[in-house]
PDB file of C-alpha atoms in Angstrom:
ATOM      1  CA  MET V  16      93.749 176.499  41.824  1.00  0.00           C
ATOM      2  CA  ILE V  17      92.888 176.861  45.486  1.00  0.00           C
ATOM      3  CA  ASP V  18      94.612 179.669  47.372  1.00  0.00           C
ATOM      4  CA  TYR V  19      95.397 177.976  50.690  1.00  0.00           C
ATOM      5  CA  SER V  20      97.015 181.143  52.038  1.00  0.00           C
ATOM      6  CA  ILE V  21      93.531 182.485  52.832  1.00  0.00           C
ATOM      7  CA  MET V  22      92.254 179.350  54.592  1.00  0.00           C
ATOM      8  CA  PRO V  23      89.614 180.727  56.998  1.00  0.00           C
ATOM      9  CA  PHE V  24      90.117 178.140  59.742  1.00  0.00           C
ATOM     10  CA  GLY V  25      93.101 177.055  61.803  1.00  0.00           C
ATOM     11  CA  PHE V  26      95.040 173.836  61.455  1.00  0.00           C
ATOM     12  CA  SER V  27      98.143 172.000  62.651  1.00  0.00           C
ATOM     13  CA  PHE V  28     101.192 171.275  60.505  1.00  0.00           C
ATOM     14  CA  ASP V  29     103.702 168.508  61.293  1.00  0.00           C
ATOM     15  CA  MET V  30     107.185 169.138  59.907  1.00  0.00           C
ATOM     16  CA  ASN V  31     109.658 166.242  59.904  1.00  0.00           C
ATOM     17  CA  ILE V  32     112.931 168.115  59.578  1.00  0.00           C
ATOM     18  CA  THR V  33     115.275 165.128  59.336  1.00  0.00           C
ATOM     19  CA  ASN V  34     115.390 161.374  58.891  1.00  0.00           C
ATOM     20  CA  SER V  35     118.430 161.165  61.164  1.00  0.00           C
ATOM     21  CA  CYS V  36     118.112 159.893  64.710  1.00  0.00           C
ATOM     22  CA  ASN V  37     120.501 159.396  67.607  1.00  0.00           C
ATOM     23  CA  ILE V  38     118.979 156.075  68.754  1.00  0.00           C
ATOM     24  CA  LYS V  39     117.776 152.888  67.050  1.00  0.00           C
ATOM     25  CA  CYS V  40     114.378 151.780  68.279  1.00  0.00           C
ATOM     26  CA  LYS V  41     113.170 148.375  67.096  1.00  0.00           C
ATOM     27  CA  HIS V  42     109.656 149.673  66.394  1.00  0.00           C
ATOM     28  CA  CYS V  43     110.712 152.696  64.323  1.00  0.00           C
ATOM     29  CA  TYR V  44     109.532 152.806  60.717  1.00  0.00           C
ATOM     30  CA  MET V  45     111.644 155.812  59.694  1.00  0.00           C
ATOM     31  CA  GLU V  46     114.410 155.148  57.197  1.00  0.00           C
ATOM     32  CA  LYS V  47     117.568 156.365  58.898  1.00  0.00           C
ATOM     33  CA  ASN V  48     119.689 158.499  56.621  1.00  0.00           C
ATOM     34  CA  ALA V  49     121.242 161.941  56.564  1.00  0.00           C
ATOM     35  CA  LEU V  50     118.309 163.573  54.774  1.00  0.00           C
ATOM     36  CA  THR V  51     117.654 166.902  56.498  1.00  0.00           C
ATOM     37  CA  LEU V  52     115.796 169.982  55.379  1.00  0.00           C
ATOM     38  CA  THR V  53     117.876 173.015  54.464  1.00  0.00           C
ATOM     39  CA  ASP V  54     117.027 176.484  55.765  1.00  0.00           C
ATOM     40  CA  GLU V  55     115.685 177.373  52.317  1.00  0.00           C
ATOM     41  CA  GLN V  56     113.485 174.268  52.067  1.00  0.00           C
ATOM     42  CA  ALA V  57     112.035 174.862  55.530  1.00  0.00           C
ATOM     43  CA  GLU V  58     111.322 178.525  54.763  1.00  0.00           C
ATOM     44  CA  CYS V  59     109.646 177.580  51.477  1.00  0.00           C
ATOM     45  CA  MET V  60     107.363 175.129  53.292  1.00  0.00           C
ATOM     46  CA  LEU V  61     106.448 177.650  55.986  1.00  0.00           C
ATOM     47  CA  ASP V  62     105.886 180.404  53.414  1.00  0.00           C
ATOM     48  CA  ARG V  63     103.254 178.268  51.715  1.00  0.00           C
ATOM     49  CA  LEU V  64     101.210 177.800  54.885  1.00  0.00           C
ATOM     50  CA  PRO V  65      98.195 179.998  55.628  1.00  0.00           C
ATOM     51  CA  LEU V  66      98.589 182.566  58.373  1.00  0.00           C
ATOM     52  CA  THR V  67      95.774 180.788  60.257  1.00  0.00           C
ATOM     53  CA  LEU V  68      98.234 178.123  61.469  1.00  0.00           C
ATOM     54  CA  ASN V  69      97.282 176.950  64.984  1.00  0.00           C
ATOM     55  CA  LYS V  70     100.213 174.658  65.735  1.00  0.00           C
ATOM     56  CA  LEU V  71     103.551 173.732  64.206  1.00  0.00           C
ATOM     57  CA  VAL V  72     104.849 170.333  65.323  1.00  0.00           C
ATOM     58  CA  ILE V  73     108.569 169.856  64.658  1.00  0.00           C
ATOM     59  CA  SER V  74     109.793 166.265  64.662  1.00  0.00           C
ATOM     60  CA  GLY V  75     111.923 163.865  62.684  1.00  0.00           C
ATOM     61  CA  GLY V  76     113.730 161.351  63.021  1.00  0.00           C
ATOM     62  CA  GLU V  77     115.129 163.310  65.906  1.00  0.00           C
ATOM     63  CA  PRO V  78     114.953 167.107  65.464  1.00  0.00           C
ATOM     64  CA  TYR V  79     117.848 167.729  67.866  1.00  0.00           C
ATOM     65  CA  VAL V  80     120.196 165.860  65.518  1.00  0.00           C
ATOM     66  CA  ASN V  81     120.296 169.100  63.522  1.00  0.00           C
ATOM     67  CA  TYR V  82     120.201 171.766  66.214  1.00  0.00           C
ATOM     68  CA  LYS V  83     120.874 174.624  63.774  1.00  0.00           C
ATOM     69  CA  ILE V  84     117.940 173.903  61.470  1.00  0.00           C
ATOM     70  CA  LEU V  85     115.649 173.234  64.460  1.00  0.00           C
ATOM     71  CA  TYR V  86     116.211 176.714  65.851  1.00  0.00           C
ATOM     72  CA  HIS V  87     116.137 178.297  62.403  1.00  0.00           C
ATOM     73  CA  ILE V  88     112.657 176.836  61.860  1.00  0.00           C
ATOM     74  CA  ILE V  89     111.478 178.006  65.280  1.00  0.00           C
ATOM     75  CA  ASP V  90     112.735 181.550  64.654  1.00  0.00           C
ATOM     76  CA  TYR V  91     111.458 181.717  61.084  1.00  0.00           C
ATOM     77  CA  SER V  92     108.064 180.393  62.167  1.00  0.00           C
ATOM     78  CA  ARG V  93     107.777 183.089  64.854  1.00  0.00           C
ATOM     79  CA  LYS V  94     108.818 185.726  62.302  1.00  0.00           C
ATOM     80  CA  ARG V  95     106.176 184.555  59.807  1.00  0.00           C
ATOM     81  CA  PHE V  96     103.262 183.698  62.124  1.00  0.00           C
ATOM     82  CA  GLY V  97     104.050 185.676  65.269  1.00  0.00           C
ATOM     83  CA  ASP V  98     102.739 184.320  68.534  1.00  0.00           C
ATOM     84  CA  SER V  99      99.349 183.365  67.114  1.00  0.00           C
ATOM     85  CA  HIS V 100     100.332 179.691  66.872  1.00  0.00           C
ATOM     86  CA  LYS V 101     101.817 177.093  69.194  1.00  0.00           C
ATOM     87  CA  ILE V 102     105.122 175.375  68.521  1.00  0.00           C
ATOM     88  CA  ARG V 103     105.672 171.814  69.725  1.00  0.00           C
ATOM     89  CA  ILE V 104     108.913 169.852  69.490  1.00  0.00           C
ATOM     90  CA  SER V 105     108.653 166.081  69.523  1.00  0.00           C
ATOM     91  CA  THR V 106     111.941 164.532  70.701  1.00  0.00           C
ATOM     92  CA  ASN V 107     113.483 161.551  72.444  1.00  0.00           C
ATOM     93  CA  GLY V 108     115.245 164.017  74.751  1.00  0.00           C
ATOM     94  CA  VAL V 109     118.696 162.413  74.472  1.00  0.00           C
ATOM     95  CA  ALA V 110     120.383 165.599  73.212  1.00  0.00           C
ATOM     96  CA  MET V 111     119.324 167.492  76.319  1.00  0.00           C
ATOM     97  CA  TYR V 112     121.416 165.376  78.637  1.00  0.00           C
ATOM     98  CA  GLU V 113     124.034 163.666  76.471  1.00  0.00           C
ATOM     99  CA  THR V 114     125.633 166.865  75.189  1.00  0.00           C
ATOM    100  CA  ASP V 115     126.971 169.934  76.923  1.00  0.00           C
ATOM    101  CA  LEU V 116     123.411 171.218  77.022  1.00  0.00           C
ATOM    102  CA  SER V 117     121.786 170.678  80.367  1.00  0.00           C
ATOM    103  CA  ILE V 118     118.072 170.117  80.611  1.00  0.00           C
ATOM    104  CA  GLU V 119     117.614 173.415  82.441  1.00  0.00           C
ATOM    105  CA  SER V 120     119.553 175.525  79.928  1.00  0.00           C
ATOM    106  CA  GLU V 121     117.771 173.937  76.967  1.00  0.00           C
ATOM    107  CA  LEU V 122     114.356 174.489  78.531  1.00  0.00           C
ATOM    108  CA  CYS V 123     115.280 178.127  79.159  1.00  0.00           C
ATOM    109  CA  LYS V 124     116.353 178.490  75.535  1.00  0.00           C
ATOM    110  CA  LEU V 125     113.084 176.944  74.327  1.00  0.00           C
ATOM    111  CA  SER V 126     111.187 179.374  76.533  1.00  0.00           C
ATOM    112  CA  GLU V 127     113.163 182.337  75.158  1.00  0.00           C
ATOM    113  CA  HIS V 128     112.224 181.219  71.636  1.00  0.00           C
ATOM    114  CA  ARG V 129     108.580 180.931  72.722  1.00  0.00           C
ATOM    115  CA  VAL V 130     108.240 177.176  72.177  1.00  0.00           C
ATOM    116  CA  ASN V 131     104.956 176.188  73.834  1.00  0.00           C
ATOM    117  CA  GLU V 132     105.193 172.412  74.076  1.00  0.00           C
ATOM    118  CA  LEU V 133     107.909 169.800  74.385  1.00  0.00           C
ATOM    119  CA  MET V 134     106.872 166.200  73.839  1.00  0.00           C
ATOM    120  CA  ILE V 135     109.504 163.729  75.009  1.00  0.00           C
ATOM    121  CA  SER V 136     109.034 160.076  74.083  1.00  0.00           C
ATOM    122  CA  ILE V 137     109.735 157.980  77.149  1.00  0.00           C
ATOM    123  CA  ASP V 138     108.757 154.362  76.775  1.00  0.00           C
ATOM    124  CA  SER V 139     110.227 150.875  76.838  1.00  0.00           C
ATOM    125  CA  TYR V 140     111.185 151.083  73.135  1.00  0.00           C
ATOM    126  CA  HIS V 141     113.415 154.051  73.827  1.00  0.00           C
ATOM    127  CA  ILE V 142     114.865 152.513  76.963  1.00  0.00           C
ATOM    128  CA  ASP V 143     115.623 149.316  75.020  1.00  0.00           C
ATOM    129  CA  ALA V 144     117.394 151.468  72.415  1.00  0.00           C
ATOM    130  CA  GLY V 145     119.713 152.884  75.077  1.00  0.00           C
ATOM    131  CA  VAL V 146     117.983 156.046  76.267  1.00  0.00           C
ATOM    132  CA  ASN V 147     118.923 156.682  79.888  1.00  0.00           C
TER     133      ASN V 147
END
């Protein structure tokens, strides 16, 4: 059995936290359902990763569909790996301006939680699906 916890080199890990999404793009291959990681499942996955993690990419579906688990994963990741890795959220951005969260307040919150990168999908597929 290989002990991956002592992996001597860095790597990136993509974590799809939910299959749910708040838009319906024609090109999307994801099966839309309510399947979402629990806090315990997310922690178990992160606990199995080597401490040499370079980047954690959090996506879905749409990660902002489950705001609570998104921020739990961010906080737990920082607790486990410290600031030695980058955190990227991949989102369609809808939740930042279609809820009571403004773009500015959400970006400030992401900064407070030491999220390094925010990737927002802006393309004709998303516009066709109703993203403003």
